[in-house]
Structures are given as C-alpha cells and as structure tokens.
Amino acid sequence: SKRAKAVPKSTTMISGLQVASIIDGDETIKACAATGGTGVLVSDEQVYDCQQLLAAREGIYAEPAGAVALAGLRRALENGEIQPNEKAVCIITGSGFKDAASTDEMIKNNPVSYLNSVGEMEKYLG
C-alpha cells in the first residue's frame, strides 16, 4: 500500500498548503484507495485561476487553499478521469480573508477595487 511522505521543503506559494509534515496522510491515501478515488496535481496558477473563478462566477470568496478542490476537478476533467456529465462535489473551505495577498493579486486589474472611499469613488465616476 502507498504511504504519504514528508517533503523537505514546500514549493507552493499557497499558504494553506505549505505543510512539509504528514497530517493524516496515510489515512487519507488509504481512504481514497478504498473508495476508488484518485488524485491529481495542480499548479499554483491553476489554483489562483479557480479562486478568481469562484469569486467572479459564484460569489464565493475562498482562500487559495479552498480553491484546490475545484482546480483538481478541472484537471481531472481535462485528463478524462471524470466525464462532463458526471456529478461531482467540491468542498470549498477557508475564507479569502485569510490570504490578503492573493486577493490583492486577484483584483489588481479591476479599477473599482482601488476605490476605498466615497470621495475616490465620486472622483472616479465624475
């Protein structure tokens, strides 16, 4: 049976995933295998894209670590591991308030995001 392994150094920039030690890793792998589950690797960029997608399309303000489930689902769809007509559930945990830096990055190209006072808004809107 497969066993979880600690990593010497985390390479992700997603704060909620920067855990080098094993936290219930063996139990997770065992439960996944017992139910016919699998896993996919996703990049930080894919996760940030899903964080923005959740905010823009669903109104869900998730921290990046909370968007990993959706990134994994999208990757599984791309790989053909899940078919588009199948049902899937993504558990989105963690508020976006936990990671202000990713929020700043997500909204940096939206001029309305910088309007933090009524005076600035009135000036912007003319």
GROMACS .gro file of C-alpha atoms in nm:
model
  126
    1SER     CA    1   0.000   0.000   0.000
    2LYS     CA    2   0.109   0.356  -0.067
    3ARG     CA    3   0.234   0.574   0.215
    4ALA     CA    4   0.246   0.950   0.248
    5LYS     CA    5   0.590   1.109   0.251
    6ALA     CA    6   0.700   1.434   0.411
    7VAL     CA    7   0.863   1.682   0.176
    8PRO     CA    8   1.190   1.853   0.269
    9LYS     CA    9   1.066   2.194   0.154
   10SER     CA   10   0.733   2.319   0.030
   11THR     CA   11   0.741   2.474  -0.318
   12THR     CA   12   0.389   2.613  -0.334
   13MET     CA   13   0.312   2.977  -0.270
   14ILE     CA   14  -0.034   2.884  -0.140
   15SER     CA   15  -0.009   2.946   0.231
   16GLY     CA   16  -0.267   2.688   0.335
   17LEU     CA   17  -0.070   2.414   0.161
   18GLN     CA   18   0.277   2.497   0.294
   19VAL     CA   19   0.289   2.196   0.523
   20ALA     CA   20   0.600   1.983   0.496
   21SER     CA   21   0.492   1.726   0.756
   22ILE     CA   22   0.239   1.450   0.705
   23ILE     CA   23  -0.100   1.526   0.857
   24ASP     CA   24  -0.317   1.214   0.840
   25GLY     CA   25  -0.154   1.142   0.503
   26ASP     CA   26  -0.154   0.764   0.535
   27GLU     CA   27  -0.519   0.759   0.642
   28THR     CA   28  -0.615   0.988   0.353
   29ILE     CA   29  -0.440   0.770   0.096
   30LYS     CA   30  -0.597   0.457   0.244
   31ALA     CA   31  -0.949   0.608   0.239
   32CYS     CA   32  -0.901   0.734  -0.115
   33ALA     CA   33  -0.789   0.393  -0.241
   34ALA     CA   34  -1.068   0.211  -0.054
   35THR     CA   35  -1.334   0.422  -0.226
   36GLY     CA   36  -1.183   0.402  -0.575
   37GLY     CA   37  -1.058   0.758  -0.558
   38THR     CA   38  -0.754   0.912  -0.713
   39GLY     CA   39  -0.572   1.244  -0.709
   40VAL     CA   40  -0.425   1.494  -0.950
   41LEU     CA   41  -0.150   1.753  -0.923
   42VAL     CA   42  -0.237   2.116  -0.983
   43SER     CA   43  -0.017   2.423  -1.016
   44ASP     CA   44  -0.041   2.735  -0.807
   45GLU     CA   45  -0.157   2.920  -1.119
   46GLN     CA   46  -0.445   2.675  -1.169
   47VAL     CA   47  -0.549   2.723  -0.807
   48TYR     CA   48  -0.537   3.104  -0.829
   49ASP     CA   49  -0.741   3.087  -1.150
   50CYS     CA   50  -1.005   2.879  -0.971
   51GLN     CA   51  -1.004   3.119  -0.676
   52GLN     CA   52  -1.086   3.402  -0.915
   53LEU     CA   53  -1.344   3.191  -1.097
   54LEU     CA   54  -1.523   3.111  -0.771
   55ALA     CA   55  -1.533   3.479  -0.677
   56ALA     CA   56  -1.644   3.608  -1.018
   57ARG     CA   57  -1.899   3.341  -1.115
   58GLU     CA   58  -2.024   3.202  -0.785
   59GLY     CA   59  -1.968   3.482  -0.536
   60ILE     CA   60  -1.758   3.250  -0.320
   61TYR     CA   61  -1.468   3.432  -0.157
   62ALA     CA   62  -1.233   3.141  -0.091
   63GLU     CA   63  -0.872   3.143   0.016
   64PRO     CA   64  -0.645   2.980  -0.245
   65ALA     CA   65  -0.621   2.655  -0.045
   66GLY     CA   66  -1.000   2.639  -0.056
   67ALA     CA   67  -0.995   2.653  -0.437
   68VAL     CA   68  -0.771   2.347  -0.472
   69ALA     CA   69  -1.070   2.110  -0.495
   70LEU     CA   70  -1.207   2.296  -0.797
   71ALA     CA   71  -0.863   2.308  -0.959
   72GLY     CA   72  -0.836   1.931  -0.911
   73LEU     CA   73  -1.180   1.875  -1.061
   74ARG     CA   74  -1.094   2.085  -1.365
   75ARG     CA   75  -0.770   1.892  -1.409
   76ALA     CA   76  -0.950   1.557  -1.377
   77LEU     CA   77  -1.198   1.671  -1.643
   78GLU     CA   78  -0.911   1.772  -1.873
   79ASN     CA   79  -0.745   1.433  -1.817
   80GLY     CA   80  -1.068   1.246  -1.891
   81GLU     CA   81  -1.076   1.096  -1.541
   82ILE     CA   82  -1.421   1.249  -1.486
   83GLN     CA   83  -1.675   1.291  -1.762
   84PRO     CA   84  -1.856   1.625  -1.810
   85ASN     CA   85  -2.196   1.462  -1.744
   86GLU     CA   86  -2.088   1.310  -1.410
   87LYS     CA   87  -2.178   1.472  -1.081
   88ALA     CA   88  -1.902   1.598  -0.856
   89VAL     CA   89  -1.885   1.785  -0.528
   90CYS     CA   90  -1.607   2.028  -0.439
   91ILE     CA   91  -1.579   2.128  -0.077
   92ILE     CA   92  -1.459   2.487  -0.068
   93THR     CA   93  -1.314   2.573   0.272
   94GLY     CA   94  -1.136   2.878   0.406
   95SER     CA   95  -1.230   3.242   0.365
   96GLY     CA   96  -1.044   3.473   0.130
   97PHE     CA   97  -0.986   3.699   0.430
   98LYS     CA   98  -0.713   3.452   0.536
   99ASP     CA   99  -0.494   3.547   0.240
  100ALA     CA  100  -0.499   3.919   0.160
  101ALA     CA  101  -0.203   3.895  -0.079
  102SER     CA  102  -0.386   3.659  -0.314
  103THR     CA  103  -0.691   3.886  -0.304
  104ASP     CA  104  -0.478   4.187  -0.399
  105GLU     CA  105  -0.339   3.987  -0.691
  106MET     CA  106  -0.684   3.868  -0.797
  107ILE     CA  107  -0.831   4.219  -0.815
  108LYS     CA  108  -0.526   4.419  -0.925
  109ASN     CA  109  -0.658   4.483  -1.278
  110ASN     CA  110  -1.003   4.595  -1.162
  111PRO     CA  111  -1.002   4.975  -1.122
  112VAL     CA  112  -1.307   4.962  -0.894
  113SER     CA  113  -1.112   4.756  -0.640
  114TYR     CA  114  -0.891   5.052  -0.559
  115LEU     CA  115  -1.181   5.279  -0.470
  116ASN     CA  116  -1.173   5.258  -0.096
  117SER     CA  117  -1.356   5.578  -0.011
  118VAL     CA  118  -1.669   5.758  -0.124
  119GLY     CA  119  -1.459   6.060  -0.225
  120GLU     CA  120  -1.237   5.850  -0.451
  121MET     CA  121  -1.542   5.680  -0.600
  122GLU     CA  122  -1.710   6.013  -0.677
  123LYS     CA  123  -1.387   6.139  -0.834
  124TYR     CA  124  -1.354   5.823  -1.044
  125LEU     CA  125  -1.717   5.828  -1.160
  126GLY     CA  126  -1.704   6.201  -1.236
   0.00000   0.00000   0.00000
